[in-house]
Amino acid sequence: MDNKKNEGAGGEDANTSKTAASHNHEGTDDEGVGSVGRQMSESSLCVTEEEEEDDSKLHLGPQYTIKEHLEKDKDDESLRKWKEQLLGSVDVTNIGETLDPEVRILSLAIVSPGRPDIVLMVPENGNPKGMWFTLKEGSKYCLKFTFQVNNNIVSGLRYTNTVWKTGVKVDRAKEMLGTFSPQLEPYNHVMPEETTPSGMFARGSYSARTKFLDDDNKCYLEINYSFDIRKEWPAVGNETQEQVLLR
């Protein structure tokens, strides 16, 4: 199957995208910790009123199957070309009648210059056991993940991540990923590079919640996890069992 481009998340090729301007960090409650951004943690966390307000359901009108999308406005040449570009070579006979899209997050990885990637295996229940990973203070990193879209077009796929330290919310990040058509090949997405905070008050354990949602506020994956920020990177042999290191 040919590669397809996604709308709203431009990239170097059809299945790899990078975002920059759409990424947003909200103000934190702890100025000394700074922006922690895009990490993952395990703990039982209560959804705050602010989160519920941010993630309130949007009313976007009726949803259509791929076949119905192709039939709509078929006499409009510009719309027809846009749909063909979005859908690529999707086999409508197999998935065209399915209304609800399916998004599967296949892998998450932390990429830091000069080090092997830390590939984080996602448990089925979305709750990694123990400390999921450790980062070095003051280090540059970005989050890379792969995901697959099946059945129908997913519109407005977005990423949110909220981080707490000692029960205080210190960071909340939001990223609009874009609109994606179903295909056999997984999509790859790379977040903008960030720097971990440093200093005595930044080091320690954090808890976090990551979500992947669409325009209808349907949540495809929620991960509750914990992670550490330390003076140095851990030795490769001391990584947790949930981590697989790849070059």
mmCIF file of C-alpha atoms in Angstrom:
data_model
loop_
_atom_site.group_PDB
_atom_site.id
_atom_site.type_symbol
_atom_site.label_atom_id
_atom_site.label_comp_id
_atom_site.label_asym_id
_atom_site.label_seq_id
_atom_site.Cartn_x
_atom_site.Cartn_y
_atom_site.Cartn_z
ATOM 1 C CA MET A 1 0.000 0.000 0.000
ATOM 2 C CA ASP A 2 1.320 3.421 -0.871
ATOM 3 C CA ASN A 3 2.273 5.844 1.875
ATOM 4 C CA LYS A 4 -0.196 8.596 2.604
ATOM 5 C CA LYS A 5 0.230 12.111 3.939
ATOM 6 C CA ASN A 6 -1.743 13.372 6.916
ATOM 7 C CA GLU A 7 -3.480 16.678 7.252
ATOM 8 C CA GLY A 8 -2.437 18.979 10.066
ATOM 9 C CA ALA A 9 0.881 17.278 10.873
ATOM 10 C CA GLY A 10 3.425 17.960 8.150
ATOM 11 C CA GLY A 11 6.396 15.649 7.951
ATOM 12 C CA GLU A 12 9.520 14.537 6.151
ATOM 13 C CA ASP A 13 7.665 11.646 4.496
ATOM 14 C CA ALA A 14 4.175 10.243 4.340
ATOM 15 C CA ASN A 15 4.385 8.332 7.601
ATOM 16 C CA THR A 16 6.662 10.581 9.667
ATOM 17 C CA SER A 17 5.541 13.918 11.041
ATOM 18 C CA LYS A 18 7.011 16.590 13.258
ATOM 19 C CA THR A 19 5.204 19.398 15.047
ATOM 20 C CA ALA A 20 6.424 22.645 16.535
ATOM 21 C CA ALA A 21 4.016 25.573 16.555
ATOM 22 C CA SER A 22 1.031 23.501 17.684
ATOM 23 C CA HIS A 23 2.717 22.366 20.887
ATOM 24 C CA ASN A 24 1.601 24.284 23.961
ATOM 25 C CA HIS A 25 2.656 24.235 27.608
ATOM 26 C CA GLU A 26 0.362 25.776 30.186
ATOM 27 C CA GLY A 27 1.643 27.615 33.237
ATOM 28 C CA THR A 28 2.739 25.475 36.174
ATOM 29 C CA ASP A 29 2.127 25.663 39.877
ATOM 30 C CA ASP A 30 5.817 25.212 40.663
ATOM 31 C CA GLU A 31 8.096 27.801 39.061
ATOM 32 C CA GLY A 32 11.183 26.140 40.536
ATOM 33 C CA VAL A 33 10.648 22.900 38.651
ATOM 34 C CA GLY A 34 10.095 24.437 35.210
ATOM 35 C CA SER A 35 8.733 22.666 32.151
ATOM 36 C CA VAL A 36 8.977 18.909 32.307
ATOM 37 C CA GLY A 37 6.899 18.301 29.176
ATOM 38 C CA ARG A 38 5.961 14.963 27.535
ATOM 39 C CA GLN A 39 6.865 12.285 29.938
ATOM 40 C CA MET A 40 4.923 9.318 31.240
ATOM 41 C CA SER A 41 4.025 8.100 34.766
ATOM 42 C CA GLU A 42 2.244 5.495 36.866
ATOM 43 C CA SER A 43 -0.053 6.579 39.684
ATOM 44 C CA SER A 44 -3.724 6.880 40.493
ATOM 45 C CA LEU A 45 -4.512 10.486 39.667
ATOM 46 C CA CYS A 46 -7.783 12.375 39.925
ATOM 47 C CA VAL A 47 -8.940 14.395 36.931
ATOM 48 C CA THR A 48 -8.958 18.060 37.907
ATOM 49 C CA GLU A 49 -11.750 20.497 37.045
ATOM 50 C CA GLU A 50 -9.322 22.298 34.755
ATOM 51 C CA GLU A 51 -8.613 19.086 32.819
ATOM 52 C CA GLU A 52 -12.309 18.328 32.480
ATOM 53 C CA GLU A 53 -12.902 21.830 31.133
ATOM 54 C CA ASP A 54 -10.022 21.556 28.646
ATOM 55 C CA ASP A 55 -11.153 18.155 27.414
ATOM 56 C CA SER A 56 -14.855 18.996 27.179
ATOM 57 C CA LYS A 57 -16.520 17.269 24.258
ATOM 58 C CA LEU A 58 -16.769 19.174 20.991
ATOM 59 C CA HIS A 59 -19.960 18.958 18.942
ATOM 60 C CA LEU A 60 -18.760 18.483 15.362
ATOM 61 C CA GLY A 61 -21.898 17.207 13.657
ATOM 62 C CA PRO A 62 -22.606 13.762 12.176
ATOM 63 C CA GLN A 63 -19.812 11.284 11.474
ATOM 64 C CA TYR A 64 -19.493 9.590 8.082
ATOM 65 C CA THR A 65 -17.932 6.375 6.838
ATOM 66 C CA ILE A 66 -15.185 6.588 4.210
ATOM 67 C CA LYS A 67 -17.655 5.612 1.473
ATOM 68 C CA GLU A 68 -20.006 8.373 2.573
ATOM 69 C CA HIS A 69 -17.100 10.833 2.614
ATOM 70 C CA LEU A 70 -16.272 9.911 -0.982
ATOM 71 C CA GLU A 71 -19.891 10.266 -2.090
ATOM 72 C CA LYS A 72 -20.309 13.694 -0.475
ATOM 73 C CA ASP A 73 -19.464 16.627 -2.758
ATOM 74 C CA LYS A 74 -18.165 14.249 -5.423
ATOM 75 C CA ASP A 75 -18.876 16.861 -8.103
ATOM 76 C CA ASP A 76 -16.549 19.369 -6.417
ATOM 77 C CA GLU A 77 -13.171 18.711 -8.070
ATOM 78 C CA SER A 78 -11.081 20.460 -5.388
ATOM 79 C CA LEU A 79 -12.739 18.515 -2.576
ATOM 80 C CA ARG A 80 -12.431 15.273 -4.529
ATOM 81 C CA LYS A 81 -8.678 15.795 -5.007
ATOM 82 C CA TRP A 82 -8.248 16.666 -1.318
ATOM 83 C CA LYS A 83 -10.048 13.476 -0.274
ATOM 84 C CA GLU A 84 -7.973 11.382 -2.664
ATOM 85 C CA GLN A 85 -4.785 12.877 -1.246
ATOM 86 C CA LEU A 86 -5.921 12.235 2.323
ATOM 87 C CA LEU A 87 -7.112 8.691 1.674
ATOM 88 C CA GLY A 88 -4.351 7.649 -0.706
ATOM 89 C CA SER A 89 -4.893 4.016 -1.769
ATOM 90 C CA VAL A 90 -7.232 3.019 1.054
ATOM 91 C CA ASP A 91 -9.149 -0.156 0.221
ATOM 92 C CA VAL A 92 -12.685 1.165 0.630
ATOM 93 C CA THR A 93 -14.204 -2.267 -0.001
ATOM 94 C CA ASN A 94 -12.705 -3.533 3.256
ATOM 95 C CA ILE A 95 -13.172 -0.592 5.605
ATOM 96 C CA GLY A 96 -15.476 1.845 3.879
ATOM 97 C CA GLU A 97 -18.573 0.905 5.880
ATOM 98 C CA THR A 98 -16.993 1.254 9.330
ATOM 99 C CA LEU A 99 -18.011 4.408 11.172
ATOM 100 C CA ASP A 100 -15.677 4.564 14.159
ATOM 101 C CA PRO A 101 -11.919 4.964 13.619
ATOM 102 C CA GLU A 102 -9.472 2.855 15.575
ATOM 103 C CA VAL A 103 -6.140 4.319 16.711
ATOM 104 C CA ARG A 104 -3.518 2.036 18.253
ATOM 105 C CA ILE A 105 -0.422 3.537 19.859
ATOM 106 C CA LEU A 106 2.236 0.951 19.040
ATOM 107 C CA SER A 107 5.329 2.362 20.744
ATOM 108 C CA LEU A 108 6.732 5.381 22.554
ATOM 109 C CA ALA A 109 10.391 6.330 22.657
ATOM 110 C CA ILE A 110 12.479 9.031 24.336
ATOM 111 C CA VAL A 111 15.190 10.285 21.992
ATOM 112 C CA SER A 112 18.192 12.154 23.427
ATOM 113 C CA PRO A 113 21.274 13.171 21.380
ATOM 114 C CA GLY A 114 24.277 10.903 21.832
ATOM 115 C CA ARG A 115 22.344 8.162 23.630
ATOM 116 C CA PRO A 116 20.424 5.038 22.615
ATOM 117 C CA ASP A 117 16.695 5.624 22.280
ATOM 118 C CA ILE A 118 14.652 4.573 25.296
ATOM 119 C CA VAL A 119 11.758 2.582 23.835
ATOM 120 C CA LEU A 120 8.851 2.382 26.283
ATOM 121 C CA MET A 121 6.601 -0.617 25.954
ATOM 122 C CA VAL A 122 2.956 0.292 26.573
ATOM 123 C CA PRO A 123 1.066 -2.229 28.753
ATOM 124 C CA GLU A 124 -2.429 -3.190 27.650
ATOM 125 C CA ASN A 125 -3.960 -1.582 30.728
ATOM 126 C CA GLY A 126 -2.002 1.663 30.155
ATOM 127 C CA ASN A 127 -0.379 1.548 33.595
ATOM 128 C CA PRO A 128 3.341 0.687 33.559
ATOM 129 C CA LYS A 129 4.605 -0.877 36.770
ATOM 130 C CA GLY A 130 7.172 0.945 38.875
ATOM 131 C CA MET A 131 9.354 3.767 37.585
ATOM 132 C CA TRP A 132 8.852 3.858 33.813
ATOM 133 C CA PHE A 133 12.052 5.714 32.946
ATOM 134 C CA THR A 134 14.749 8.067 34.266
ATOM 135 C CA LEU A 135 15.998 11.280 32.657
ATOM 136 C CA LYS A 136 19.164 13.260 33.331
ATOM 137 C CA GLU A 137 18.634 16.825 34.502
ATOM 138 C CA GLY A 138 19.373 19.515 31.927
ATOM 139 C CA SER A 139 19.347 17.030 29.031
ATOM 140 C CA LYS A 140 17.748 17.581 25.635
ATOM 141 C CA TYR A 141 15.177 15.040 24.494
ATOM 142 C CA CYS A 142 12.095 14.564 22.380
ATOM 143 C CA LEU A 143 9.266 12.043 22.344
ATOM 144 C CA LYS A 144 8.776 9.820 19.309
ATOM 145 C CA PHE A 145 5.852 7.472 18.876
ATOM 146 C CA THR A 146 4.308 5.200 16.267
ATOM 147 C CA PHE A 147 0.592 4.623 15.847
ATOM 148 C CA GLN A 148 -1.764 2.917 13.437
ATOM 149 C CA VAL A 149 -5.137 4.095 12.160
ATOM 150 C CA ASN A 150 -7.805 1.602 11.081
ATOM 151 C CA ASN A 151 -11.430 1.583 9.886
ATOM 152 C CA ASN A 152 -12.050 5.293 9.259
ATOM 153 C CA ILE A 153 -10.447 8.746 9.204
ATOM 154 C CA VAL A 154 -9.497 10.054 12.651
ATOM 155 C CA SER A 155 -9.988 13.804 12.846
ATOM 156 C CA GLY A 156 -8.078 16.150 15.138
ATOM 157 C CA LEU A 157 -5.930 13.557 16.881
ATOM 158 C CA ARG A 158 -4.204 15.266 19.790
ATOM 159 C CA TYR A 159 -1.810 14.507 22.632
ATOM 160 C CA THR A 160 -2.037 15.805 26.197
ATOM 161 C CA ASN A 161 0.373 15.263 29.079
ATOM 162 C CA THR A 162 0.017 16.425 32.680
ATOM 163 C CA VAL A 163 2.850 16.129 35.213
ATOM 164 C CA TRP A 164 2.765 16.304 39.022
ATOM 165 C CA LYS A 165 5.549 16.470 41.623
ATOM 166 C CA THR A 166 4.691 15.762 45.258
ATOM 167 C CA GLY A 167 1.029 16.174 44.384
ATOM 168 C CA VAL A 168 1.442 19.608 42.743
ATOM 169 C CA LYS A 169 0.810 20.024 39.033
ATOM 170 C CA VAL A 170 4.009 21.349 37.454
ATOM 171 C CA ASP A 171 3.317 21.031 33.725
ATOM 172 C CA ARG A 172 0.529 20.454 31.219
ATOM 173 C CA ALA A 173 1.336 20.074 27.522
ATOM 174 C CA LYS A 174 -1.041 19.839 24.563
ATOM 175 C CA GLU A 175 -0.213 18.981 20.965
ATOM 176 C CA MET A 176 -2.430 18.815 17.897
ATOM 177 C CA LEU A 177 -1.183 15.937 15.745
ATOM 178 C CA GLY A 178 -3.594 16.178 12.826
ATOM 179 C CA THR A 179 -6.078 14.190 10.755
ATOM 180 C CA PHE A 180 -5.077 10.717 9.534
ATOM 181 C CA SER A 181 -6.549 8.192 7.129
ATOM 182 C CA PRO A 182 -6.472 4.419 7.768
ATOM 183 C CA GLN A 183 -3.526 2.544 6.277
ATOM 184 C CA LEU A 184 -1.486 -0.610 6.786
ATOM 185 C CA GLU A 185 1.777 1.233 7.464
ATOM 186 C CA PRO A 186 2.124 2.817 10.933
ATOM 187 C CA TYR A 187 2.529 6.567 11.291
ATOM 188 C CA ASN A 188 5.600 7.983 13.065
ATOM 189 C CA HIS A 189 5.445 11.278 14.933
ATOM 190 C CA VAL A 190 8.302 13.237 16.507
ATOM 191 C CA MET A 191 7.637 15.966 19.095
ATOM 192 C CA PRO A 192 9.692 19.174 19.305
ATOM 193 C CA GLU A 193 12.899 18.936 21.328
ATOM 194 C CA GLU A 194 12.784 19.981 24.980
ATOM 195 C CA THR A 195 15.202 20.243 27.898
ATOM 196 C CA THR A 196 14.622 18.630 31.283
ATOM 197 C CA PRO A 197 14.746 21.015 34.256
ATOM 198 C CA SER A 198 17.834 21.010 36.438
ATOM 199 C CA GLY A 199 18.755 21.812 40.008
ATOM 200 C CA MET A 200 18.044 20.438 43.442
ATOM 201 C CA PHE A 201 14.318 21.195 43.302
ATOM 202 C CA ALA A 202 13.908 19.635 39.859
ATOM 203 C CA ARG A 203 15.443 16.279 40.769
ATOM 204 C CA GLY A 204 13.202 13.560 42.171
ATOM 205 C CA SER A 205 10.153 11.495 41.262
ATOM 206 C CA TYR A 206 7.216 12.669 39.152
ATOM 207 C CA SER A 207 3.828 11.233 38.243
ATOM 208 C CA ALA A 208 2.074 11.925 34.967
ATOM 209 C CA ARG A 209 -0.887 11.144 32.749
ATOM 210 C CA THR A 210 -0.718 11.018 28.947
ATOM 211 C CA LYS A 211 -3.775 10.857 26.684
ATOM 212 C CA PHE A 212 -4.390 10.499 22.954
ATOM 213 C CA LEU A 213 -7.814 11.870 21.955
ATOM 214 C CA ASP A 214 -9.665 13.007 18.829
ATOM 215 C CA ASP A 215 -12.070 15.837 17.969
ATOM 216 C CA ASP A 216 -14.956 13.876 19.474
ATOM 217 C CA ASN A 217 -12.943 13.604 22.700
ATOM 218 C CA LYS A 218 -12.682 9.850 22.254
ATOM 219 C CA CYS A 219 -9.675 8.620 24.226
ATOM 220 C CA TYR A 220 -7.644 5.964 22.403
ATOM 221 C CA LEU A 221 -5.014 5.549 25.096
ATOM 222 C CA GLU A 222 -4.495 6.837 28.632
ATOM 223 C CA ILE A 223 -1.190 6.120 30.372
ATOM 224 C CA ASN A 224 -0.620 6.761 34.083
ATOM 225 C CA TYR A 225 3.020 6.396 35.034
ATOM 226 C CA SER A 226 5.945 7.687 37.082
ATOM 227 C CA PHE A 227 9.485 8.751 36.191
ATOM 228 C CA ASP A 228 12.632 10.189 37.775
ATOM 229 C CA ILE A 229 14.910 13.131 37.028
ATOM 230 C CA ARG A 230 18.430 12.561 38.369
ATOM 231 C CA LYS A 231 21.930 14.061 38.142
ATOM 232 C CA GLU A 232 23.072 11.425 35.643
ATOM 233 C CA TRP A 233 21.604 8.975 33.186
ATOM 234 C CA PRO A 234 21.201 5.472 34.643
ATOM 235 C CA ALA A 235 23.591 2.795 33.453
ATOM 236 C CA VAL A 236 22.123 0.783 30.589
ATOM 237 C CA GLY A 237 22.090 -2.380 32.695
ATOM 238 C CA ASN A 238 20.065 -0.614 35.405
ATOM 239 C CA GLU A 239 17.117 0.380 33.217
ATOM 240 C CA THR A 240 13.710 -0.894 34.275
ATOM 241 C CA GLN A 241 12.220 -4.007 32.713
ATOM 242 C CA GLU A 242 9.680 -1.853 30.890
ATOM 243 C CA GLN A 243 12.433 -0.260 28.783
ATOM 244 C CA VAL A 244 14.139 -1.671 25.719
ATOM 245 C CA LEU A 245 17.180 0.270 24.536
ATOM 246 C CA LEU A 246 17.741 0.514 20.786
ATOM 247 C CA ARG A 247 20.282 2.452 18.783
#
